[in-house]
CSV table of C-alpha atoms in Angstrom, one decimal:
chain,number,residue,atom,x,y,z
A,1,UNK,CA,142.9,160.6,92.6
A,2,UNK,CA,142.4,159.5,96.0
A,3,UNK,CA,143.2,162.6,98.6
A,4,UNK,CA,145.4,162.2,101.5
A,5,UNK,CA,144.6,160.8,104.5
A,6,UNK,CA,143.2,163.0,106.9
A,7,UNK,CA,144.2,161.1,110.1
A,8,UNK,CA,144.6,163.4,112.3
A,9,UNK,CA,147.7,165.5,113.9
A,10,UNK,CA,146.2,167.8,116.6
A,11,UNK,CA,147.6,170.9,117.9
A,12,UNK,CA,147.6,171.4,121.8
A,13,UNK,CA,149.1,175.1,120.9
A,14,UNK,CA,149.5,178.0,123.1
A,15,UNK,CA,146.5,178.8,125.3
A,16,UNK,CA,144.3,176.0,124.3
A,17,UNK,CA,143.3,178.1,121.5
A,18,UNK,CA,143.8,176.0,117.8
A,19,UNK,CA,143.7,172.5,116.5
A,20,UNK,CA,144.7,172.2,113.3
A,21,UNK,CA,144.0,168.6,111.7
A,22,UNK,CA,146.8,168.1,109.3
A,23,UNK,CA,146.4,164.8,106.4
A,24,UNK,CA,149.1,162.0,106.5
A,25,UNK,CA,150.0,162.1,110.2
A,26,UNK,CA,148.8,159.4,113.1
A,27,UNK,CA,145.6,159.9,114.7
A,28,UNK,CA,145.4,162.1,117.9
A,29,UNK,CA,143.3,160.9,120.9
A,30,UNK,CA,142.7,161.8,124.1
A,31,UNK,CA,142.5,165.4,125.9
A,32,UNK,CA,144.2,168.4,124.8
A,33,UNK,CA,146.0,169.1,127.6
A,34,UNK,CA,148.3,166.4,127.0
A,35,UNK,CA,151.5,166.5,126.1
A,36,UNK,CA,152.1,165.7,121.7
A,37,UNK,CA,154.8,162.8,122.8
A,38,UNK,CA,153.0,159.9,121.9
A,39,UNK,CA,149.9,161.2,121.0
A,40,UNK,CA,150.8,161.8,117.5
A,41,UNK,CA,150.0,165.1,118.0
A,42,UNK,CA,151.9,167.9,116.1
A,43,UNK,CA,152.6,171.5,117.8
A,44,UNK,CA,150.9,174.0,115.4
A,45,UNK,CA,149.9,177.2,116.9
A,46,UNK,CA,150.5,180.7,116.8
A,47,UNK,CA,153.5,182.4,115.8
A,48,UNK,CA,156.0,183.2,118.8
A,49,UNK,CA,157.6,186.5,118.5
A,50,UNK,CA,159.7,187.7,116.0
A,51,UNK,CA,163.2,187.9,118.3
A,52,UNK,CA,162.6,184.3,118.8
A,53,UNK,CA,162.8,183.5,115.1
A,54,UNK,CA,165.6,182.0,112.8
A,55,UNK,CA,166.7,180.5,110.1
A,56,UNK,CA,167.6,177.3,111.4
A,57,UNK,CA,164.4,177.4,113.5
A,58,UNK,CA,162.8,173.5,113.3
A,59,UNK,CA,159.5,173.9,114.3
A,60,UNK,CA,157.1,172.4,111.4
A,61,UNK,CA,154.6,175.2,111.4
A,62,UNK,CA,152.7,178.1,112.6
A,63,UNK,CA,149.3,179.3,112.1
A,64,UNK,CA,148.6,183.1,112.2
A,65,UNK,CA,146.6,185.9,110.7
A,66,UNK,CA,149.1,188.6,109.3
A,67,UNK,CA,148.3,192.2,110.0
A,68,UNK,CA,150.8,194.9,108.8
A,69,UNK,CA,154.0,194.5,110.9
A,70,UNK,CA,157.5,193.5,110.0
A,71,UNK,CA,156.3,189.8,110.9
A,72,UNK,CA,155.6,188.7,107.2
A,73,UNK,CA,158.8,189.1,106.0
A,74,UNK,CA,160.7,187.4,109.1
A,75,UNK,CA,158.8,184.3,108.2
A,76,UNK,CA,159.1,184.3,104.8
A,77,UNK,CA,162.9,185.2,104.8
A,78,UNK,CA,164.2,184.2,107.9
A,79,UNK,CA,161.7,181.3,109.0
A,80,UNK,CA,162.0,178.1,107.5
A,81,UNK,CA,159.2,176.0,108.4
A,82,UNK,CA,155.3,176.2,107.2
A,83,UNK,CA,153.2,179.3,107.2
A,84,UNK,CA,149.3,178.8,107.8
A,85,UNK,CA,147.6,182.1,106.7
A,86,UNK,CA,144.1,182.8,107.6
A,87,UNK,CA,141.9,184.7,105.1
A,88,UNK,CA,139.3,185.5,107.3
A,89,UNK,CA,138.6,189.6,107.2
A,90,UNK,CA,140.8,189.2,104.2
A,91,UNK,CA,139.5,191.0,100.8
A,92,UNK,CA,140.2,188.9,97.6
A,93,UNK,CA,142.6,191.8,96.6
A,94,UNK,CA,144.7,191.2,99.7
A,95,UNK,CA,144.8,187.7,99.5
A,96,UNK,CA,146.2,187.9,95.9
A,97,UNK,CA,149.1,190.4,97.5
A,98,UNK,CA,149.9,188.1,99.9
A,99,UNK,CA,150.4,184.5,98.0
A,100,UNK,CA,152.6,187.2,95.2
A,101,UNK,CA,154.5,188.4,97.6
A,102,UNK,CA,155.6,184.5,99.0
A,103,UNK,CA,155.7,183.9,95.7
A,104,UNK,CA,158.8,187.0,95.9
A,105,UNK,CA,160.6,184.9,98.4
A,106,UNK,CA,163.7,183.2,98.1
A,107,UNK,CA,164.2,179.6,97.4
A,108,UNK,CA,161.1,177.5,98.2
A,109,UNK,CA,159.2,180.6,100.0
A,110,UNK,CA,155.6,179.8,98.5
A,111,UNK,CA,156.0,176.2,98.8
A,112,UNK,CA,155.9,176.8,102.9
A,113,UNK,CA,152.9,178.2,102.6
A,114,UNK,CA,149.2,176.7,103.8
A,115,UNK,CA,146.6,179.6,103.0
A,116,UNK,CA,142.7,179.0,104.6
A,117,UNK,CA,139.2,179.9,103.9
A,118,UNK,CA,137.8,181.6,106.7
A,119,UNK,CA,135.3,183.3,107.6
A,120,UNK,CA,135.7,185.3,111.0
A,121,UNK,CA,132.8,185.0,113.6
A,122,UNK,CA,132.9,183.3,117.0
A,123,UNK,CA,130.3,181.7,116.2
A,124,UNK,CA,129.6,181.6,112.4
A,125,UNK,CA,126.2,180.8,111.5
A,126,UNK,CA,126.1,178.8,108.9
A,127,UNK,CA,125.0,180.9,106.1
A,128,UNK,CA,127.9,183.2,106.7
A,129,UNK,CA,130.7,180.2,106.3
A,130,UNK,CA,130.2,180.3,102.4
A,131,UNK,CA,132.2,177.2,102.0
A,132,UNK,CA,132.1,177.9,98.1
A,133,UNK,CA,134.9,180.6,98.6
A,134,UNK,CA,137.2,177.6,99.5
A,135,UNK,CA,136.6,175.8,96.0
A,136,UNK,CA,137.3,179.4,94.6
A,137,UNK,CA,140.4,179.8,96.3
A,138,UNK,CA,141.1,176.2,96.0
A,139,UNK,CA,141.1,176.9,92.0
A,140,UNK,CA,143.2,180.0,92.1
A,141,UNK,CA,146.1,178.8,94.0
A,142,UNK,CA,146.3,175.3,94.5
A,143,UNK,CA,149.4,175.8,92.4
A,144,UNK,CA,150.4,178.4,93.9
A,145,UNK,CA,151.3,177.3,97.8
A,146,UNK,CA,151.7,174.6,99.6
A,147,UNK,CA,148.5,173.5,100.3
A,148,UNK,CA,144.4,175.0,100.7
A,149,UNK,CA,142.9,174.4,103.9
A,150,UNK,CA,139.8,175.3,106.1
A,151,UNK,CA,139.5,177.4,109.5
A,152,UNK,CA,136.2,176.8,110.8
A,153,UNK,CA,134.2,178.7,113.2
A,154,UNK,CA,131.0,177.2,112.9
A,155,UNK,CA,129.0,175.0,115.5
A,156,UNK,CA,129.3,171.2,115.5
A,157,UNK,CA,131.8,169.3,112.7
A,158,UNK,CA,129.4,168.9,109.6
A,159,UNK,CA,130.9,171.4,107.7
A,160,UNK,CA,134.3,170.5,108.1
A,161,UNK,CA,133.9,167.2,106.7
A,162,UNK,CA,131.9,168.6,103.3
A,163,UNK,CA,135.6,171.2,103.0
A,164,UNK,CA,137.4,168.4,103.0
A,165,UNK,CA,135.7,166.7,100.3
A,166,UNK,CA,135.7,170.6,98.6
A,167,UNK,CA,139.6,170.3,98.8
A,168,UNK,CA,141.0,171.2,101.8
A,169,UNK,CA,143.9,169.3,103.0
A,170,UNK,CA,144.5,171.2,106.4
A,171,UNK,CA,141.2,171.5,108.9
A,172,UNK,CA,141.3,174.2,112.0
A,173,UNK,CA,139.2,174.5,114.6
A,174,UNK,CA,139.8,175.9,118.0
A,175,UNK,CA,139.4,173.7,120.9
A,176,UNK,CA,138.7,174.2,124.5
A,177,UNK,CA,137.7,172.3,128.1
A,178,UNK,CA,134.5,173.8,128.2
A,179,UNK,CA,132.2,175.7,125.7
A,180,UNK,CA,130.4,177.8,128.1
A,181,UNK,CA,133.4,179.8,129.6
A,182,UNK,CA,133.5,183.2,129.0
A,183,UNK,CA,135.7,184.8,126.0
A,184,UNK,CA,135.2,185.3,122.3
A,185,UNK,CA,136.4,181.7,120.9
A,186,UNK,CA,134.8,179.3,123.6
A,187,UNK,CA,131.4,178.6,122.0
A,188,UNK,CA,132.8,178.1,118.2
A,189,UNK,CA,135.2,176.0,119.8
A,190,UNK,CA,135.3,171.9,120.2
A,191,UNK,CA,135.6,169.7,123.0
A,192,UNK,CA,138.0,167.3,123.6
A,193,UNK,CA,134.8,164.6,122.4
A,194,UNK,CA,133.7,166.8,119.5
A,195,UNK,CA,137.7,167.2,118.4
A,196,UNK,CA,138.2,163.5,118.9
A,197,UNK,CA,134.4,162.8,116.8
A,198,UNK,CA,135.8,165.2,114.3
A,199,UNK,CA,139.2,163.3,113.5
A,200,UNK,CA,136.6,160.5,113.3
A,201,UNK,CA,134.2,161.4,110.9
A,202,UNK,CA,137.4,163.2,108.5
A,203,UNK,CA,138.8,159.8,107.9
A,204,UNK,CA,136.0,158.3,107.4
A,205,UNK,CA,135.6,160.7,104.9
A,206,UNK,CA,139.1,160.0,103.5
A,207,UNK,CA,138.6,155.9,103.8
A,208,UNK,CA,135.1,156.8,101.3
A,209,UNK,CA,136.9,158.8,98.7
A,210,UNK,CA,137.8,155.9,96.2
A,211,UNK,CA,136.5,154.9,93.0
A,212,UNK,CA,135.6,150.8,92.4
A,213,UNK,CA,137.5,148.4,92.2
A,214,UNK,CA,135.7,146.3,90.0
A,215,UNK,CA,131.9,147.6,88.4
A,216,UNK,CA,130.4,145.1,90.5
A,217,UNK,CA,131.9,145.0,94.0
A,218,UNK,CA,131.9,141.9,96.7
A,219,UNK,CA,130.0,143.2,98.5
A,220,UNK,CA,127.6,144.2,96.1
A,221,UNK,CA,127.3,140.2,93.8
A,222,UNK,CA,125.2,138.6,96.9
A,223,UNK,CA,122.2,141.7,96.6
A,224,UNK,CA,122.4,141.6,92.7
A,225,UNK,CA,121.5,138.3,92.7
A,226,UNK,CA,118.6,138.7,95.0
A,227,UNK,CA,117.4,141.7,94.1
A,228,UNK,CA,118.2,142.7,90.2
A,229,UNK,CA,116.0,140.6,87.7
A,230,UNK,CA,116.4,139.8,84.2
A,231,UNK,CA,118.8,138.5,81.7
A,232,UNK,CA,121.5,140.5,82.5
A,233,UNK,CA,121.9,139.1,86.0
A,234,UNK,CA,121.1,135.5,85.1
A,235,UNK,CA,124.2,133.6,85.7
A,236,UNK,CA,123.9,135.4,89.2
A,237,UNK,CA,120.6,134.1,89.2
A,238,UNK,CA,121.1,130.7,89.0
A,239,UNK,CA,123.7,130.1,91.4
């Protein structure tokens, strides 16, 4: 099965702090700063406070890590939009409590929610992102929420590519103006060119992720005939 189209939807969230590349929406460009409008961008950031919350609240989504406060339960009973949960610092134990108890909600509860691998470092080095744990969780719950996705806070964009093609439908990465300012999340964080190469390179990835149309492809029938010899090729051969 072909996977959905990562094209981007960036978020220009509160305090420059996320982007969250969401499948099946137009392609962001440009800098962060401006506004989503016409950018195609889509406002996913962190949760506002709880007083601020409702059920007929509209706004798609909102990324957050839960710590023990009455929070969880506002968005799962009185929020209707998506819920992006972070499992970074997260044991597997916890993360089990928390998809059962979305799975307690009313109505369509677990169905809102879009749980991440994550490992939590500003910066990761690489052999800490154990991008394996995504397949894992990606083959415990995929059935179980909306959707599996990956919050990287590694350097550069590689690895965010290679979780998509693990199975992650939602990519987040943290964004900024400039890398070397001061504060935890700067230097794990992307620039508007490295966000920009990374929406890129993610549907490109998507565009790859077919199988053949034919065995022998178009493109492939003029280099046959050049380059494969023998019998089985011949008519190819001849022409």
């Amino acid at each position: 099965m072909q996977p959905p189209d990562p094209s981007a939807a960036v978020s220009s969230g509160q305090r420059l702090k996320g982007a969250t590349l969401k499948p099946q929406r137009p392609l962001g460009a440009g800098d962060p700063d401006l506004a989503c409008g016409d950018s195609g961008w889509s406002p996913v950031g962190d949760p506002p406070p709880e007083d601020t919350l409702s059920a007929s609240e509209n706004t798609p989504s909102h990324l957050c890590l839960l710590t023990p406060s009455p929070l969880p339960q506002v968005l799962r009973d009185e929020y209707n939009g998506d819920v992006h949960i972070s499992t970074g610092m997260t044991t597997l134990d916890e993360i089990e409590k928390i998809v059962l108890f979305w799975e307690e909600g009313k109505g369509r509860a677990k169905d809102r929610l879009v749980l991440y691998n994550c490992t939590s470092g500003y910066p990761v080095p690489f052999d800490n992102v154990c991008l394996l744990e995504l397949r894992q969780l990606h083959d415990k719950y995929v059935d179980r929420v909306q959707a599996i996705g990956f919050s990287g806070h590694h350097l550069g964009i590689a690895i965010d590519v290679a979780a998509y093609a693990m199975g992650a439908t939602w990519n987040e990465r943290h964004f900024t103006k400039d890398r070397t300012w001061k504060g935890t999340d700067h230097a794990a964080s992307l620039e508007p060119a490295g966000l920009q190469k990374l929406c890129r390179d993610l549907k490109a990835a998507w565009k790859c992720m077919t199988y053949k149309a034919e065995e022998i492809l178009p493109i492939e029938k003029e280099q046959r005939a050049k380059l494969k010899w023998g019998c089985y090729n011949a008519a190819e051969v001849k022409k």
